[in-house]
Coordinates of C-alpha atoms in Angstrom, one line a residue:
X46 CA 19.9 -49.2 -27.1
X47 CA 19.2 -48.2 -23.5
X48 CA 20.2 -45.1 -21.5
X49 CA 19.7 -44.8 -17.8
X50 CA 20.4 -42.2 -15.1
X51 CA 21.9 -39.5 -17.2
X52 CA 22.1 -35.8 -16.2
X53 CA 22.5 -33.1 -18.9
X54 CA 23.3 -29.5 -17.8
X55 CA 23.1 -26.7 -20.3
X56 CA 24.8 -23.3 -19.6
X57 CA 24.8 -19.9 -21.3
X58 CA 27.9 -18.6 -22.9
X59 CA 28.6 -16.7 -19.7
X60 CA 28.5 -20.0 -17.8
X61 CA 25.2 -19.5 -16.1
X62 CA 23.1 -22.6 -15.7
X63 CA 20.1 -22.5 -18.1
X64 CA 18.7 -26.0 -17.9
X65 CA 19.1 -29.3 -16.3
X66 CA 17.6 -32.5 -17.8
X67 CA 17.6 -35.8 -15.9
X68 CA 17.0 -38.9 -18.1
X69 CA 15.7 -41.7 -15.9
X70 CA 15.5 -44.1 -18.9
X71 CA 15.5 -44.0 -22.6
X72 CA 15.0 -47.2 -24.6
X73 CA 15.2 -47.6 -28.4
X74 CA 14.6 -50.9 -30.0
X75 CA 14.9 -52.2 -33.6
X76 CA 17.7 -49.6 -34.1
X77 CA 18.3 -48.9 -37.8
X78 CA 19.1 -46.2 -40.3
X79 CA 17.0 -47.6 -43.1
X80 CA 14.1 -45.4 -42.4
X81 CA 12.2 -48.3 -40.7
X82 CA 10.3 -47.9 -37.5
X83 CA 12.1 -48.0 -34.2
X84 CA 10.2 -48.1 -30.9
X85 CA 11.1 -45.3 -28.5
X86 CA 10.2 -45.3 -24.8
X87 CA 11.5 -42.9 -22.1
X88 CA 11.1 -41.0 -18.9
X89 CA 12.8 -37.8 -18.1
X90 CA 12.6 -34.7 -16.0
X91 CA 13.3 -31.1 -17.2
X92 CA 14.3 -28.9 -14.2
X93 CA 15.0 -25.7 -16.2
X94 CA 17.1 -23.1 -14.4
X95 CA 15.2 -23.5 -11.1
X96 CA 12.8 -20.6 -11.7
X97 CA 10.1 -22.7 -13.3
X98 CA 8.3 -25.9 -12.2
X99 CA 10.0 -29.1 -13.1
X100 CA 8.5 -31.1 -15.9
X101 CA 8.1 -34.9 -15.7
X102 CA 7.8 -36.3 -19.2
X103 CA 7.0 -39.8 -20.3
X104 CA 7.0 -40.7 -24.0
X105 CA 6.3 -43.7 -26.2
X106 CA 6.0 -44.1 -29.9
X107 CA 7.9 -44.9 -33.1
X108 CA 10.5 -43.0 -35.0
X109 CA 12.2 -43.4 -38.3
X110 CA 15.7 -42.1 -39.2
X111 CA 16.7 -41.4 -42.8
X112 CA 19.9 -43.2 -43.9
X113 CA 21.7 -39.8 -44.3
X114 CA 20.4 -38.6 -40.9
X115 CA 18.8 -35.7 -42.6
X116 CA 15.4 -36.3 -41.1
X117 CA 13.7 -38.0 -38.1
X118 CA 10.1 -39.0 -38.7
X119 CA 7.8 -39.2 -35.7
X120 CA 4.9 -41.7 -35.9
X121 CA 2.3 -41.6 -33.1
X122 CA 4.7 -40.4 -30.4
X123 CA 2.5 -40.2 -27.2
X124 CA 3.7 -38.0 -24.4
X125 CA 2.5 -37.1 -20.9
X126 CA 3.7 -34.0 -19.2
X127 CA 3.3 -33.3 -15.5
X128 CA 4.3 -30.0 -13.9
X129 CA 3.5 -27.6 -16.8
X130 CA 0.0 -27.1 -15.8
X131 CA -2.0 -27.9 -12.6
X132 CA -3.2 -31.1 -14.3
X133 CA -1.3 -33.6 -16.7
X134 CA -1.1 -32.8 -20.4
X135 CA -1.2 -35.7 -22.9
X136 CA -0.5 -35.4 -26.6
X137 CA 0.3 -37.4 -29.7
X138 CA 2.7 -36.1 -32.4
X139 CA 3.2 -37.1 -36.0
X140 CA 5.6 -35.4 -38.3
X141 CA 9.2 -34.7 -39.2
X142 CA 12.1 -33.3 -37.3
X143 CA 15.0 -31.9 -39.3
X144 CA 18.2 -31.8 -37.2
X145 CA 20.1 -29.2 -39.1
X146 CA 18.9 -26.5 -39.2
X147 CA 16.8 -27.6 -36.2
X148 CA 13.1 -27.5 -37.3
X149 CA 10.0 -29.7 -36.7
X150 CA 6.6 -29.8 -38.4
X151 CA 4.1 -31.9 -36.4
X152 CA 0.4 -32.6 -36.4
X153 CA -0.8 -32.5 -32.8
X154 CA -3.6 -34.1 -30.8
X155 CA -3.6 -33.0 -27.2
X156 CA -5.8 -33.3 -24.0
X157 CA -5.5 -30.2 -21.8
X158 CA -7.2 -29.5 -18.5
X159 CA -9.7 -27.3 -20.3
X160 CA -10.4 -29.6 -23.4
X161 CA -9.1 -31.5 -26.3
X162 CA -7.3 -29.8 -29.2
X163 CA -6.0 -30.8 -32.6
X164 CA -3.7 -28.8 -35.0
X165 CA -0.3 -28.1 -36.4
X166 CA 2.9 -27.4 -34.4
X167 CA 5.9 -25.9 -36.2
X168 CA 9.1 -25.4 -34.2
X169 CA 12.2 -23.7 -35.6
X170 CA 15.2 -22.9 -33.4
X171 CA 16.5 -20.2 -35.8
X172 CA 13.3 -18.5 -36.8
X173 CA 10.8 -16.1 -35.2
X174 CA 8.2 -17.1 -34.1
X175 CA 10.1 -20.1 -32.7
X176 CA 6.9 -21.9 -32.1
X177 CA 3.8 -21.6 -34.4
X178 CA 0.7 -23.4 -33.2
X179 CA -2.6 -23.5 -35.1
X180 CA -5.3 -25.4 -33.2
X181 CA -9.0 -26.2 -33.4
X182 CA -11.2 -27.5 -30.7
X183 CA -14.9 -28.3 -29.9
X184 CA -14.7 -26.7 -26.5
X185 CA -11.8 -25.1 -24.6
X186 CA -12.1 -23.8 -21.1
X187 CA -9.2 -21.3 -20.7
X188 CA -10.0 -20.8 -17.1
X189 CA -8.9 -24.4 -16.3
X190 CA -5.5 -24.0 -18.1
X191 CA -3.4 -22.7 -15.2
X192 CA 0.4 -23.0 -14.7
X193 CA 1.7 -25.3 -12.0
X194 CA 2.8 -23.8 -8.7
X195 CA 6.1 -22.1 -8.5
X196 CA 9.1 -24.1 -7.3
X197 CA 9.6 -24.3 -3.5
X198 CA 12.7 -22.2 -3.7
X199 CA 10.8 -19.3 -5.2
X200 CA 7.9 -19.7 -2.8
X201 CA 10.3 -19.7 0.2
X202 CA 12.0 -16.5 -1.1
X203 CA 8.6 -14.8 -1.5
X204 CA 7.7 -15.9 2.0
X205 CA 10.9 -14.3 3.4
X206 CA 10.2 -10.9 1.9
X207 CA 9.0 -8.2 4.3
X208 CA 5.3 -8.5 4.8
X209 CA 3.1 -5.5 3.9
X210 CA 1.0 -4.0 6.8
X211 CA -2.4 -5.6 6.9
X212 CA -5.3 -3.7 5.4
X213 CA -9.0 -4.2 5.3
X214 CA -8.7 -5.3 1.7
X215 CA -6.0 -7.9 2.5
X216 CA -7.8 -9.5 5.5
X217 CA -9.5 -12.2 3.4
X218 CA -9.0 -15.8 4.2
X219 CA -6.8 -16.5 1.2
X220 CA -4.1 -14.4 -0.4
X221 CA -4.6 -13.0 -3.9
X222 CA -3.1 -15.3 -6.6
X223 CA -0.6 -13.7 -9.0
X224 CA -1.4 -13.6 -12.6
X225 CA -0.1 -16.7 -14.4
X226 CA 2.0 -14.8 -16.9
X227 CA 5.4 -16.3 -16.1
X228 CA 5.5 -18.5 -19.2
X229 CA 5.1 -15.5 -21.5
X230 CA 8.5 -14.1 -20.5
X231 CA 10.4 -16.8 -22.3
X232 CA 8.1 -17.6 -25.2
X233 CA 8.4 -16.7 -28.9
X234 CA 5.1 -18.0 -30.0
X235 CA 2.3 -17.4 -32.6
X236 CA -0.9 -19.0 -31.6
X237 CA -4.1 -19.3 -33.6
X238 CA -7.2 -20.9 -32.1
X239 CA -10.5 -21.8 -33.7
X240 CA -13.1 -23.1 -31.2
X241 CA -16.8 -24.0 -31.4
X242 CA -16.8 -22.8 -27.8
X243 CA -14.3 -20.9 -25.8
X244 CA -14.7 -20.2 -22.1
X245 CA -12.7 -17.4 -20.6
X246 CA -13.4 -15.5 -17.4
X247 CA -16.5 -17.5 -16.9
X248 CA -18.0 -16.2 -20.3
X249 CA -18.8 -18.6 -23.1
X250 CA -17.9 -17.4 -26.6
X251 CA -19.1 -19.5 -29.5
X252 CA -17.6 -19.7 -33.0
X253 CA -14.5 -18.2 -31.5
X254 CA -11.4 -17.1 -33.3
X255 CA -8.2 -16.0 -31.5
X256 CA -4.8 -14.8 -32.9
X257 CA -2.0 -14.2 -30.4
X258 CA 1.7 -13.3 -30.8
X259 CA 4.0 -13.6 -27.8
X260 CA 7.5 -12.2 -27.8
X261 CA 9.9 -10.7 -25.3
X262 CA 7.3 -11.0 -22.5
X263 CA 4.6 -9.2 -24.4
X264 CA 1.4 -11.0 -25.6
X265 CA -0.5 -9.2 -28.3
X266 CA -3.9 -10.7 -29.0
X267 CA -4.7 -9.3 -32.4
X268 CA -8.3 -10.3 -32.1
X269 CA -10.8 -12.4 -30.1
X270 CA -13.9 -12.8 -32.2
X271 CA -17.1 -14.8 -31.8
X272 CA -20.6 -14.7 -30.4
X273 CA -21.0 -13.6 -26.8
X274 CA -24.5 -13.5 -25.3
X275 CA -25.9 -13.5 -28.8
X276 CA -23.9 -10.5 -29.7
X277 CA -20.8 -10.2 -32.1
X278 CA -17.6 -9.8 -30.1
X279 CA -14.5 -8.2 -31.6
X280 CA -11.8 -7.1 -29.2
X281 CA -8.0 -6.7 -29.0
X282 CA -5.8 -7.3 -25.9
X283 CA -2.2 -6.5 -25.1
X284 CA -0.4 -7.9 -22.0
X285 CA 3.1 -6.6 -21.0
X286 CA 4.6 -9.2 -18.6
X287 CA 8.2 -8.0 -18.8
X288 CA 8.0 -6.7 -15.2
X289 CA 6.3 -8.1 -12.1
X290 CA 3.5 -5.5 -12.5
X291 CA 1.6 -6.6 -15.6
X292 CA 0.2 -3.9 -17.9
X293 CA -2.9 -4.6 -19.8
X294 CA -4.8 -2.8 -22.6
X295 CA -8.2 -3.9 -24.0
X296 CA -10.0 -2.3 -26.9
X297 CA -13.1 -3.5 -28.8
X298 CA -16.8 -3.8 -28.9
X299 CA -19.8 -6.0 -28.8
X300 CA -22.7 -5.6 -31.2
X301 CA -26.3 -6.7 -30.6
X302 CA -25.6 -8.3 -27.2
X303 CA -28.6 -9.6 -25.3
X304 CA -28.6 -7.5 -22.2
X305 CA -30.5 -10.1 -20.2
X306 CA -27.9 -12.8 -20.8
X307 CA -25.1 -10.3 -20.1
X308 CA -26.5 -9.3 -16.7
X309 CA -27.4 -12.9 -15.8
X310 CA -23.7 -13.8 -16.4
X311 CA -22.9 -11.3 -13.6
X312 CA -25.5 -13.0 -11.3
X313 CA -28.4 -10.6 -12.0
X314 CA -31.1 -12.8 -13.6
X315 CA -34.2 -11.5 -15.3
X316 CA -33.2 -7.8 -14.8
X317 CA -33.6 -6.6 -18.4
X318 CA -34.4 -7.6 -22.0
X319 CA -33.4 -6.3 -25.4
X320 CA -30.2 -5.7 -27.2
X321 CA -27.5 -3.1 -26.8
X322 CA -24.3 -2.0 -28.5
X323 CA -21.1 -1.7 -26.4
X324 CA -17.6 -0.4 -26.9
X325 CA -14.5 -0.2 -24.6
X326 CA -11.1 1.3 -24.5
X327 CA -9.5 0.6 -21.1
X328 CA -6.2 -0.2 -19.5
X329 CA -4.9 -1.4 -16.2
X330 CA -1.9 -2.8 -14.4
X331 CA -1.3 -5.0 -11.4
X332 CA 0.1 -8.3 -10.1
X333 CA -3.3 -10.1 -9.5
X334 CA -6.6 -10.2 -11.4
X335 CA -8.0 -8.2 -8.5
X336 CA -5.4 -5.5 -9.1
X337 CA -6.4 -5.3 -12.7
X338 CA -10.1 -4.7 -11.8
X339 CA -9.3 -2.3 -9.1
X340 CA -6.9 -0.3 -11.4
X341 CA -9.1 -0.1 -14.5
X342 CA -8.9 3.2 -16.3
X343 CA -10.7 4.2 -19.6
X344 CA -14.0 4.5 -21.2
X345 CA -17.0 2.1 -21.6
X346 CA -20.0 3.1 -23.7
X347 CA -23.4 1.5 -24.4
X348 CA -26.4 2.3 -26.4
X349 CA -29.7 0.6 -27.3
X350 CA -33.3 0.8 -28.3
X351 CA -36.4 -1.1 -27.5
X352 CA -35.2 -2.4 -24.1
X353 CA -37.2 -3.3 -21.0
X354 CA -36.1 -3.0 -17.4
X355 CA -37.9 -6.0 -15.8
X356 CA -37.6 -5.2 -12.1
X357 CA -38.4 -1.5 -11.9
X358 CA -41.0 0.9 -13.5
X359 CA -39.9 4.5 -13.8
X360 CA -43.4 5.3 -15.2
X361 CA -45.0 3.7 -12.2
X362 CA -42.7 5.7 -9.8
X363 CA -43.5 9.0 -11.6
X364 CA -47.2 8.2 -11.6
X365 CA -47.2 7.6 -7.9
X366 CA -45.3 10.9 -7.4
X367 CA -48.0 12.6 -9.5
X368 CA -50.7 11.2 -7.3
X369 CA -48.9 12.6 -4.3
X370 CA -48.5 16.0 -5.9
X371 CA -52.1 16.0 -7.1
X372 CA -53.3 14.9 -3.7
X373 CA -55.2 11.9 -5.0
X374 CA -55.2 8.3 -3.7
X375 CA -52.4 6.0 -5.0
X376 CA -53.0 4.9 -8.6
X377 CA -53.7 1.2 -8.9
X378 CA -52.7 -1.1 -11.8
X379 CA -49.4 0.6 -12.6
X380 CA -46.8 -1.3 -14.6
X381 CA -43.9 -3.0 -12.9
X382 CA -41.5 -2.8 -15.9
X383 CA -40.0 0.1 -17.9
X384 CA -40.0 0.0 -21.7
X385 CA -37.0 2.1 -22.9
X386 CA -37.2 3.4 -26.4
X387 CA -33.7 4.9 -26.4
X388 CA -30.7 4.4 -24.1
X389 CA -27.3 6.0 -24.1
X390 CA -24.6 5.4 -21.4
X391 CA -21.0 6.6 -21.0
X392 CA -18.7 5.6 -18.1
X393 CA -15.2 6.9 -17.5
X394 CA -13.3 4.6 -15.2
X395 CA -10.4 5.7 -12.9
X396 CA -8.8 3.2 -10.5
X397 CA -11.8 0.8 -10.8
X398 CA -14.4 3.4 -10.1
X399 CA -16.6 4.5 -12.9
X400 CA -18.0 8.0 -13.3
X401 CA -21.3 7.7 -15.1
X402 CA -20.8 10.8 -17.2
X403 CA -23.7 10.3 -19.5
X404 CA -26.9 8.5 -18.8
X405 CA -30.0 9.3 -21.0
X406 CA -33.1 7.2 -21.6
X407 CA -36.5 7.7 -22.9
X408 CA -39.7 5.9 -22.1
X409 CA -43.2 6.9 -23.2
X410 CA -44.1 10.2 -21.4
X411 CA -40.6 10.6 -19.9
X412 CA -37.2 11.7 -21.1
X413 CA -34.4 11.7 -18.5
X414 CA -30.8 12.5 -18.2
X415 CA -28.4 11.8 -15.3
X416 CA -25.1 10.8 -13.8
X417 CA -23.7 8.5 -11.1
X418 CA -21.0 6.1 -10.3
X419 CA -20.2 2.4 -10.3
X420 CA -17.5 0.5 -8.3
X421 CA -16.1 -2.6 -10.0
X422 CA -14.7 -3.9 -6.7
X423 CA -18.1 -4.2 -5.0
X424 CA -20.3 -4.0 -8.2
X425 CA -22.3 -1.3 -6.4
X426 CA -23.8 1.5 -8.5
X427 CA -25.9 4.6 -7.9
X428 CA -27.2 7.4 -10.2
X429 CA -29.7 10.3 -10.2
X430 CA -31.7 11.2 -13.2
X431 CA -33.8 14.2 -13.9
X432 CA -36.2 15.0 -16.8
X433 CA -39.4 16.3 -18.1
X434 CA -42.7 14.5 -18.0
X435 CA -45.5 15.0 -20.6
X436 CA -49.0 13.7 -20.9
X437 CA -48.0 10.7 -23.0
X438 CA -47.6 9.1 -19.5
X439 CA -51.4 8.9 -19.4
X440 CA -50.9 5.8 -21.6
X441 CA -50.0 4.1 -18.3
X442 CA -53.1 5.5 -16.5
X443 CA -55.6 8.1 -17.2
X444 CA -55.2 9.3 -13.6
X445 CA -51.6 10.1 -14.2
X446 CA -52.4 13.7 -15.4
X447 CA -49.6 16.3 -15.7
X448 CA -51.0 19.7 -14.7
X449 CA -49.9 22.8 -16.4
X450 CA -48.5 23.9 -13.1
X451 CA -45.8 21.2 -13.6
X452 CA -44.5 22.7 -16.8
X453 CA -40.7 23.1 -16.6
X454 CA -40.5 20.9 -13.5
X455 CA -37.6 18.4 -13.3
X456 CA -38.7 15.0 -12.0
X457 CA -35.7 13.5 -10.2
X458 CA -35.3 9.8 -9.7
X459 CA -32.6 8.3 -7.5
X460 CA -31.5 4.7 -8.1
X461 CA -29.0 2.4 -6.4
X462 CA -28.1 -1.3 -6.4
X463 CA -25.6 -4.0 -7.2
X464 CA -24.9 -5.4 -10.7
X465 CA -24.5 -8.9 -9.4
X466 CA -27.6 -8.8 -7.1
X467 CA -30.8 -10.6 -7.9
X468 CA -32.7 -7.6 -6.3
X469 CA -31.7 -5.3 -9.1
X470 CA -31.9 -1.5 -8.7
X471 CA -34.0 0.3 -6.1
X472 CA -35.4 3.6 -7.3
X473 CA -37.5 6.4 -5.8
X474 CA -38.8 9.7 -6.9
X475 CA -37.6 12.8 -5.0
X476 CA -41.0 14.2 -4.3
X477 CA -39.8 16.9 -2.0
X478 CA -37.6 18.4 -4.7
X479 CA -40.6 18.3 -7.1
X480 CA -42.8 20.1 -4.5
X481 CA -40.2 22.8 -3.9
X482 CA -40.0 23.4 -7.7
X483 CA -43.8 23.7 -7.9
X484 CA -44.0 26.1 -5.0
X485 CA -41.2 28.2 -6.5
X486 CA -42.9 28.3 -9.9
X487 CA -46.2 29.2 -8.2
X488 CA -44.6 32.0 -6.3
X489 CA -43.0 33.3 -9.5
X490 CA -46.4 33.2 -11.2
X491 CA -48.1 35.1 -8.4
X492 CA -45.4 37.8 -8.5
X493 CA -45.7 38.0 -12.3
X494 CA -49.5 38.2 -12.0
X495 CA -49.2 41.0 -9.4
X496 CA -46.8 42.9 -11.6
X497 CA -49.0 42.6 -14.6
X498 CA -52.1 43.7 -12.7
X499 CA -50.2 46.8 -11.4
X500 CA -48.9 47.6 -14.8
X501 CA -52.4 47.4 -16.2
X502 CA -53.8 49.7 -13.5
X503 CA -51.0 52.2 -14.2
X504 CA -51.8 52.3 -17.9
X505 CA -55.4 52.8 -17.4
X506 CA -54.7 55.7 -15.1
X507 CA -52.3 57.2 -17.6
X508 CA -54.4 56.9 -20.7
X509 CA -57.9 56.6 -19.2
X510 CA -60.5 53.9 -19.8

């Protein structure tokens, strides 16, 4: 049996065109209804309703039809699909299709742009989820799985829309790419993924587990779990793609993460070592990934013990300031790193700019608190810390002596830098502010001494010697 050059048009009850399928060729040999193999080959194009990219599909394999037409068995049906993603998708299906009610249960082996997957595919026209897909993979790079470009008609319509006035942000060489959420709007899907390695947003998650439900344009990822930078990741994500402006909410945490690996993934290598705990509860909205970063709103918290800042020594900075205040030569042999016995950080984001509301850390001889800001757009940050210094800092150098005159003096440290820069943070001690405090304290003591001296003289005159 051979079919060639057939066009099938599907319409809604209201008469609106919903899909067009063009069958270039469809060949079925050894036709029978004795449940014996028949060879199927074909090529067709699914045009949809014109709002999605056309799909070119080639298929080849064997099918078996039961004598009562109750089931159709699929044996090694190989397919290649072009147009769904930026690269071809190949797959092999084995299983059974039941025509009435329409339902299919297949095992699936597929090659995607980001890796190979195996699993089970269940499709049911009358149930929800309509598609249930459970897959496993050795490695899947989600960043490479991108939908194909929009049809030319849509691209032309977008080009004819009034252009926005140019801004400094939009003057880059290439226009921002909209989020690839179009397929979510028509899916009724439950997806479960188990991956030895899952790559997303450039980050590698090992022993990954993902459970996602898509319905009515909303994707709820119940959990993304796995090992990220040697820490345990557990987070939840919700994407609402019902409107052109996508709304996203992310909540979760990361326990025992290696801070050195985390910063290195941002481009800042060898900046710190040790492990921290992190938690986040943020939301955003936008049309592009850049919009989501620029519109981030919510809280991120971190805490850790026994950390080391590898590129700056707060103790060294303070000891150099002590040398200036004590009017002695610069102290040699000071450390170049900062051991941190306790760290606490809290950032409140609003429109992509974070207010560092809480910053506290302790290192031998110094306990500091501070505040500052961080901009996710540029990755620039800056903060100011103030704290008390005690003679435990003499562990760094015996010349780093804190005089009693410094009691109650706040030692301010200003830091600035870029999270993605190899240079790390640049910090300095505000010696002028320290000197002002010391002079003010000295003046207070002199006044107090004068008052006490006059009071003593008055008492002597009143009561005699």
